[in-house]
Amino acid sequence: MMNSTSEKILTSTLTAKSSAAGVFGDASSQLSSPFSNSTSVRNATLLWSGNASINGDRLFLNTAAAQGLSGIFVWSALLLTCHQIYMHLRYYSIPNEQRYIIRILFIVPIYAFDSWLSLLFISNDQYYVYFDSIRDCYEAFVIYNFLSLSFEYLGGESAIMSEIRGKPIQSSCLYGTCCLGGISYSIGFLRFCKQATLQFCVVKPIMAVITIILQAFGKYHDGDFNVNGGFLYISIIYNFSVSLSLYSLFLFYFATSDLLRPFEPVLKFLTIKSVIFLSFWQGMLLAILERCGVIPEALLIDGHEVGAGTVAAGWQNFIICIEMFFAAIALRHAFTYNVYQEKKNEVPGNHAPMQSISSGLKETMNPNDMVQDAIHNFSPAYQQYTQQSTQDVTAPSQSGRPGQHRTGHKTKRPKKNDKLVLITSDDEQ
């Protein structure tokens, strides 16, 4: 609800925008033109169009139709994904793989519900910035878990190295290896892939905290490329970090595509890449369109002042709400639970290592393995070694069923006190 102070601020904002666009006249008269009384102003939506006109048109994003339509897609996506997560927990027969799959699947509920909340609160003091920060932090977690799942499919670092060690890296412009010709695969290659994904898990939360701090001091607005604001610099750092992370996934897939073929990695990779990388560029494009005036900038939404980039962010959240429904369908096919259901049914007496779905979910979401992996990959004490479990590690077979997780018909899960062998890497410089 606008008070006299807010109206004065709005009038000065209109005056500044009118002057910058070459529109002459009293800004206060422009304000009073669309709205005839204080009641209408309090509930007003005021848009600044690219042709320097100011109007009081209704914003579609703030209508019941937009919120209802997006809500239908969001709740449909939630039902599909939550059912899939439940089935994975019910047939929790290979925990070392399924914990990564469940973490990946959670990207749909987090993205969808977060975007829907941001859309519902589009006029409330840019709350969407805080919601989107939570969403963006989780995407870094997903990239790491997808790479870890690929490692797990193939039996771990040592099993992968036994297959690719010493092989020359083929030059390919498509996979970004055109400058790596003549170099052979080593443990340093795998460590780079892990480090490149882990750095994004560190950079993204830091950028999210900085965004919230800048937002509190009025120094952050989506789509504001002013050098005096924070959006430009955060976007550059974020783009570099996420690009490096996804580039490492490209390199890893390029090196192990033959080994991963039985696990049908293409749909998995494309789905995750689309959700994370394309959604970023989608948001960037919308921000640029608002900056160029193609998308009108909102000065008021339901009587609340909003900052630059609010409408672009609103369209981004609306589109993500719809996209997550299709992402849920794609992930349902990419990470099916049928193979784990069959595995559990093969041995009727083979119970999941966790006694309940709730405890399984709790352990699945425990990030301790990521912390330990970060220590292993960044600590100087481990630079010359690769880690493997002594339980039952074998190289991945061409049938796509690596022996690391399966001994006969039984599934064995590493315990906390399992010994770890550190194998020296003689090709690490």
CSV table of N, CA, C and O in Angstrom, one decimal, residues 1-71:
chain,number,residue,atom,x,y,z
A,1,MET,N,0.8,-1.2,0.0
A,1,MET,CA,0.0,0.0,0.0
A,1,MET,C,0.9,1.2,0.0
A,1,MET,O,1.8,1.3,0.8
A,2,MET,N,0.6,2.2,-0.9
A,2,MET,CA,1.4,3.3,-1.0
A,2,MET,C,1.0,4.4,0.0
A,2,MET,O,-0.2,4.7,0.2
A,3,ASN,N,2.0,5.1,0.6
A,3,ASN,CA,1.7,6.3,1.4
A,3,ASN,C,2.2,7.5,0.7
A,3,ASN,O,2.7,7.4,-0.5
A,4,SER,N,2.2,8.7,1.3
A,4,SER,CA,2.6,9.9,0.6
A,4,SER,C,4.0,9.9,0.3
A,4,SER,O,4.5,10.4,-0.8
A,5,THR,N,4.9,9.3,1.2
A,5,THR,CA,6.3,9.2,0.9
A,5,THR,C,6.6,8.4,-0.3
A,5,THR,O,7.4,8.7,-1.2
A,6,SER,N,5.9,7.2,-0.5
A,6,SER,CA,6.1,6.4,-1.6
A,6,SER,C,5.6,7.1,-2.9
A,6,SER,O,6.2,6.9,-4.0
A,7,GLU,N,4.5,7.9,-2.8
A,7,GLU,CA,4.1,8.6,-4.0
A,7,GLU,C,5.1,9.6,-4.4
A,7,GLU,O,5.3,9.8,-5.6
A,8,LYS,N,5.8,10.3,-3.5
A,8,LYS,CA,6.8,11.3,-3.8
A,8,LYS,C,8.0,10.6,-4.5
A,8,LYS,O,8.5,11.1,-5.5
A,9,ILE,N,8.4,9.4,-4.0
A,9,ILE,CA,9.5,8.7,-4.6
A,9,ILE,C,9.1,8.2,-6.0
A,9,ILE,O,9.9,8.3,-6.9
A,10,LEU,N,7.9,7.8,-6.1
A,10,LEU,CA,7.4,7.3,-7.4
A,10,LEU,C,7.4,8.5,-8.4
A,10,LEU,O,7.8,8.4,-9.6
A,11,THR,N,6.9,9.7,-8.0
A,11,THR,CA,6.9,10.8,-8.8
A,11,THR,C,8.3,11.2,-9.3
A,11,THR,O,8.5,11.5,-10.5
A,12,SER,N,9.3,11.2,-8.4
A,12,SER,CA,10.6,11.5,-8.7
A,12,SER,C,11.2,10.5,-9.7
A,12,SER,O,12.0,10.8,-10.6
A,13,THR,N,10.8,9.2,-9.5
A,13,THR,CA,11.3,8.2,-10.4
A,13,THR,C,10.7,8.4,-11.8
A,13,THR,O,11.4,8.3,-12.8
A,14,LEU,N,9.4,8.7,-11.9
A,14,LEU,CA,8.8,9.0,-13.2
A,14,LEU,C,9.5,10.2,-13.9
A,14,LEU,O,9.7,10.2,-15.1
A,15,THR,N,9.8,11.2,-13.1
A,15,THR,CA,10.4,12.4,-13.6
A,15,THR,C,11.7,12.1,-14.2
A,15,THR,O,12.1,12.5,-15.3
A,16,ALA,N,12.5,11.3,-13.5
A,16,ALA,CA,13.9,10.9,-14.0
A,16,ALA,C,13.8,10.1,-15.3
A,16,ALA,O,14.5,10.3,-16.2
A,17,LYS,N,12.8,9.1,-15.3
A,17,LYS,CA,12.7,8.3,-16.5
A,17,LYS,C,12.1,9.1,-17.7
A,17,LYS,O,12.6,8.9,-18.8
A,18,SER,N,11.2,10.0,-17.4
A,18,SER,CA,10.7,10.8,-18.5
A,18,SER,C,11.8,11.7,-19.1
A,18,SER,O,11.9,11.9,-20.3
A,19,SER,N,12.6,12.3,-18.2
A,19,SER,CA,13.7,13.2,-18.7
A,19,SER,C,14.7,12.4,-19.5
A,19,SER,O,15.2,12.8,-20.5
A,20,ALA,N,15.0,11.2,-19.0
A,20,ALA,CA,16.0,10.3,-19.7
A,20,ALA,C,15.5,9.9,-21.1
A,20,ALA,O,16.2,9.8,-22.0
A,21,ALA,N,14.1,9.8,-21.2
A,21,ALA,CA,13.6,9.3,-22.5
A,21,ALA,C,13.2,10.5,-23.4
A,21,ALA,O,12.7,10.3,-24.5
A,22,GLY,N,13.3,11.7,-22.9
A,22,GLY,CA,13.0,12.9,-23.6
A,22,GLY,C,11.5,13.2,-23.6
A,22,GLY,O,10.9,13.8,-24.5
A,23,VAL,N,10.8,12.7,-22.6
A,23,VAL,CA,9.4,13.0,-22.5
A,23,VAL,C,9.2,14.2,-21.6
A,23,VAL,O,9.6,14.2,-20.4
A,24,PHE,N,8.6,15.3,-22.1
A,24,PHE,CA,8.4,16.5,-21.3
A,24,PHE,C,7.1,16.5,-20.6
A,24,PHE,O,6.1,16.0,-21.2
A,25,GLY,N,7.0,17.2,-19.6
A,25,GLY,CA,5.7,17.4,-18.9
A,25,GLY,C,5.9,17.0,-17.4
A,25,GLY,O,6.9,16.6,-17.0
A,26,ASP,N,4.9,17.3,-16.7
A,26,ASP,CA,4.9,17.0,-15.3
A,26,ASP,C,4.7,15.5,-15.0
A,26,ASP,O,3.7,14.9,-15.4
A,27,ALA,N,5.6,14.9,-14.3
A,27,ALA,CA,5.6,13.5,-14.0
A,27,ALA,C,4.4,13.2,-13.1
A,27,ALA,O,3.8,12.1,-13.2
A,28,SER,N,4.0,14.1,-12.3
A,28,SER,CA,2.9,13.9,-11.4
A,28,SER,C,1.6,13.8,-12.2
A,28,SER,O,0.7,13.1,-11.8
A,29,SER,N,1.5,14.6,-13.3
A,29,SER,CA,0.3,14.5,-14.1
A,29,SER,C,0.2,13.1,-14.8
A,29,SER,O,-0.9,12.6,-15.0
A,30,GLN,N,1.4,12.5,-15.2
A,30,GLN,CA,1.4,11.2,-15.8
A,30,GLN,C,1.0,10.2,-14.7
A,30,GLN,O,0.3,9.2,-15.1
A,31,LEU,N,1.3,10.4,-13.5
A,31,LEU,CA,0.9,9.5,-12.5
A,31,LEU,C,-0.6,9.5,-12.3
A,31,LEU,O,-1.3,8.5,-12.1
A,32,SER,N,-1.2,10.7,-12.3
A,32,SER,CA,-2.6,10.9,-12.0
A,32,SER,C,-3.4,10.5,-13.2
A,32,SER,O,-4.6,10.4,-13.1
A,33,SER,N,-2.8,10.5,-14.4
A,33,SER,CA,-3.5,10.2,-15.6
A,33,SER,C,-4.2,8.8,-15.6
A,33,SER,O,-5.4,8.7,-15.8
A,34,PRO,N,-3.4,7.7,-15.3
A,34,PRO,CA,-4.0,6.4,-15.4
A,34,PRO,C,-4.9,6.1,-14.1
A,34,PRO,O,-5.8,5.3,-14.2
A,35,PHE,N,-4.6,6.9,-13.0
A,35,PHE,CA,-5.3,6.6,-11.8
A,35,PHE,C,-6.0,7.8,-11.2
A,35,PHE,O,-5.3,8.8,-11.0
A,36,SER,N,-7.2,7.8,-11.1
A,36,SER,CA,-8.0,9.0,-10.7
A,36,SER,C,-8.1,9.3,-9.3
A,36,SER,O,-8.4,10.4,-8.8
A,37,ASN,N,-7.8,8.3,-8.4
A,37,ASN,CA,-7.9,8.5,-7.0
A,37,ASN,C,-6.9,7.7,-6.2
A,37,ASN,O,-6.3,6.8,-6.8
A,38,SER,N,-6.8,8.0,-4.9
A,38,SER,CA,-5.8,7.3,-4.1
A,38,SER,C,-6.1,5.8,-4.0
A,38,SER,O,-5.1,5.0,-3.8
A,39,THR,N,-7.3,5.4,-4.0
A,39,THR,CA,-7.6,4.0,-3.9
A,39,THR,C,-7.1,3.2,-5.1
A,39,THR,O,-6.5,2.1,-4.9
A,40,SER,N,-7.3,3.8,-6.3
A,40,SER,CA,-6.8,3.0,-7.4
A,40,SER,C,-5.2,3.0,-7.5
A,40,SER,O,-4.6,2.1,-7.9
A,41,VAL,N,-4.6,4.1,-6.9
A,41,VAL,CA,-3.2,4.1,-6.9
A,41,VAL,C,-2.6,3.0,-5.9
A,41,VAL,O,-1.6,2.4,-6.2
A,42,ARG,N,-3.3,2.8,-4.8
A,42,ARG,CA,-2.9,1.8,-3.9
A,42,ARG,C,-2.9,0.4,-4.5
A,42,ARG,O,-2.1,-0.5,-4.0
A,43,ASN,N,-3.7,0.1,-5.5
A,43,ASN,CA,-3.8,-1.2,-6.1
A,43,ASN,C,-3.3,-1.2,-7.5
A,43,ASN,O,-3.7,-2.0,-8.3
A,44,ALA,N,-2.5,-0.2,-7.8
A,44,ALA,CA,-2.1,0.0,-9.2
A,44,ALA,C,-1.0,-0.8,-9.6
A,44,ALA,O,-0.2,-1.3,-8.9
A,45,THR,N,-1.0,-1.1,-10.9
A,45,THR,CA,0.2,-1.7,-11.6
A,45,THR,C,0.6,-0.7,-12.7
A,45,THR,O,-0.2,-0.4,-13.6
A,46,LEU,N,1.8,-0.2,-12.6
A,46,LEU,CA,2.3,0.9,-13.4
A,46,LEU,C,3.5,0.4,-14.2
A,46,LEU,O,4.5,-0.1,-13.7
A,47,LEU,N,3.4,0.4,-15.5
A,47,LEU,CA,4.4,-0.1,-16.4
A,47,LEU,C,5.0,1.0,-17.2
A,47,LEU,O,4.4,1.9,-17.7
A,48,TRP,N,6.4,0.9,-17.4
A,48,TRP,CA,7.1,1.8,-18.2
A,48,TRP,C,7.6,1.1,-19.5
A,48,TRP,O,8.4,0.2,-19.4
A,49,SER,N,7.0,1.5,-20.6
A,49,SER,CA,7.2,0.7,-21.8
A,49,SER,C,8.4,1.2,-22.6
A,49,SER,O,8.9,2.3,-22.3
A,50,GLY,N,8.8,0.5,-23.6
A,50,GLY,CA,10.0,0.8,-24.3
A,50,GLY,C,9.9,2.1,-25.1
A,50,GLY,O,10.9,2.7,-25.5
A,51,ASN,N,8.6,2.5,-25.5
A,51,ASN,CA,8.4,3.7,-26.2
A,51,ASN,C,8.3,4.9,-25.4
A,51,ASN,O,7.7,6.0,-25.8
A,52,ALA,N,8.7,4.8,-24.1
A,52,ALA,CA,8.7,5.9,-23.1
A,52,ALA,C,7.4,6.3,-22.7
A,52,ALA,O,7.2,7.4,-22.2
A,53,SER,N,6.4,5.4,-22.8
A,53,SER,CA,5.0,5.7,-22.3
A,53,SER,C,4.8,5.0,-21.0
A,53,SER,O,5.4,4.0,-20.7
A,54,ILE,N,4.0,5.6,-20.2
A,54,ILE,CA,3.6,5.1,-18.9
A,54,ILE,C,2.2,4.7,-18.9
A,54,ILE,O,1.3,5.6,-19.2
A,55,ASN,N,1.8,3.5,-18.5
A,55,ASN,CA,0.4,3.1,-18.5
A,55,ASN,C,0.1,2.2,-17.3
A,55,ASN,O,1.0,1.7,-16.6
A,56,GLY,N,-1.2,2.1,-17.1
A,56,GLY,CA,-1.6,1.3,-15.9
A,56,GLY,C,-2.2,0.0,-16.3
A,56,GLY,O,-3.2,-0.5,-15.7
A,57,ASP,N,-1.7,-0.6,-17.4
A,57,ASP,CA,-2.2,-1.9,-17.8
A,57,ASP,C,-2.0,-3.0,-16.8
A,57,ASP,O,-1.0,-2.9,-16.0
A,58,ARG,N,-2.9,-3.9,-16.8
A,58,ARG,CA,-2.8,-5.1,-15.8
A,58,ARG,C,-1.6,-6.0,-16.3
A,58,ARG,O,-1.5,-6.3,-17.5
A,59,LEU,N,-0.8,-6.4,-15.4
A,59,LEU,CA,0.4,-7.2,-15.6
A,59,LEU,C,-0.1,-8.7,-15.6
A,59,LEU,O,-0.7,-9.2,-14.6
A,60,PHE,N,0.1,-9.4,-16.7
A,60,PHE,CA,-0.4,-10.8,-16.8
A,60,PHE,C,0.2,-11.7,-15.7
A,60,PHE,O,-0.5,-12.5,-15.1
A,61,LEU,N,1.4,-11.5,-15.3
A,61,LEU,CA,2.1,-12.3,-14.3
A,61,LEU,C,1.4,-12.2,-13.0
A,61,LEU,O,1.6,-13.1,-12.2
A,62,ASN,N,0.7,-11.1,-12.7
A,62,ASN,CA,0.1,-10.9,-11.4
A,62,ASN,C,-1.4,-11.2,-11.4
A,62,ASN,O,-2.1,-10.9,-10.5
A,63,THR,N,-1.8,-11.9,-12.5
A,63,THR,CA,-3.3,-12.2,-12.6
A,63,THR,C,-3.5,-13.6,-12.0
A,63,THR,O,-2.6,-14.5,-11.9
A,64,ALA,N,-4.7,-13.9,-11.7
A,64,ALA,CA,-5.1,-15.2,-11.2
A,64,ALA,C,-4.9,-16.3,-12.3
A,64,ALA,O,-4.6,-17.5,-12.0
A,65,ALA,N,-5.1,-15.9,-13.5
A,65,ALA,CA,-4.9,-16.9,-14.6
A,65,ALA,C,-3.4,-17.3,-14.7
A,65,ALA,O,-3.2,-18.5,-14.8
A,66,ALA,N,-2.5,-16.4,-14.6
A,66,ALA,CA,-1.1,-16.8,-14.7
A,66,ALA,C,-0.7,-17.6,-13.5
A,66,ALA,O,0.0,-18.6,-13.6
A,67,GLN,N,-1.1,-17.2,-12.3
A,67,GLN,CA,-0.8,-18.0,-11.1
A,67,GLN,C,-1.4,-19.3,-11.0
A,67,GLN,O,-0.8,-20.3,-10.6
A,68,GLY,N,-2.7,-19.4,-11.6
A,68,GLY,CA,-3.4,-20.7,-11.6
A,68,GLY,C,-2.8,-21.6,-12.6
A,68,GLY,O,-2.6,-22.8,-12.3
A,69,LEU,N,-2.5,-21.1,-13.8
A,69,LEU,CA,-1.9,-21.9,-14.9
A,69,LEU,C,-0.5,-22.5,-14.4
A,69,LEU,O,-0.2,-23.7,-14.6
A,70,SER,N,0.3,-21.6,-13.9
A,70,SER,CA,1.6,-22.0,-13.4
A,70,SER,C,1.5,-23.0,-12.3
A,70,SER,O,2.3,-24.0,-12.2
A,71,GLY,N,0.5,-22.8,-11.4
A,71,GLY,CA,0.3,-23.7,-10.3
A,71,GLY,C,-0.1,-25.1,-10.7
A,71,GLY,O,0.3,-26.1,-10.1
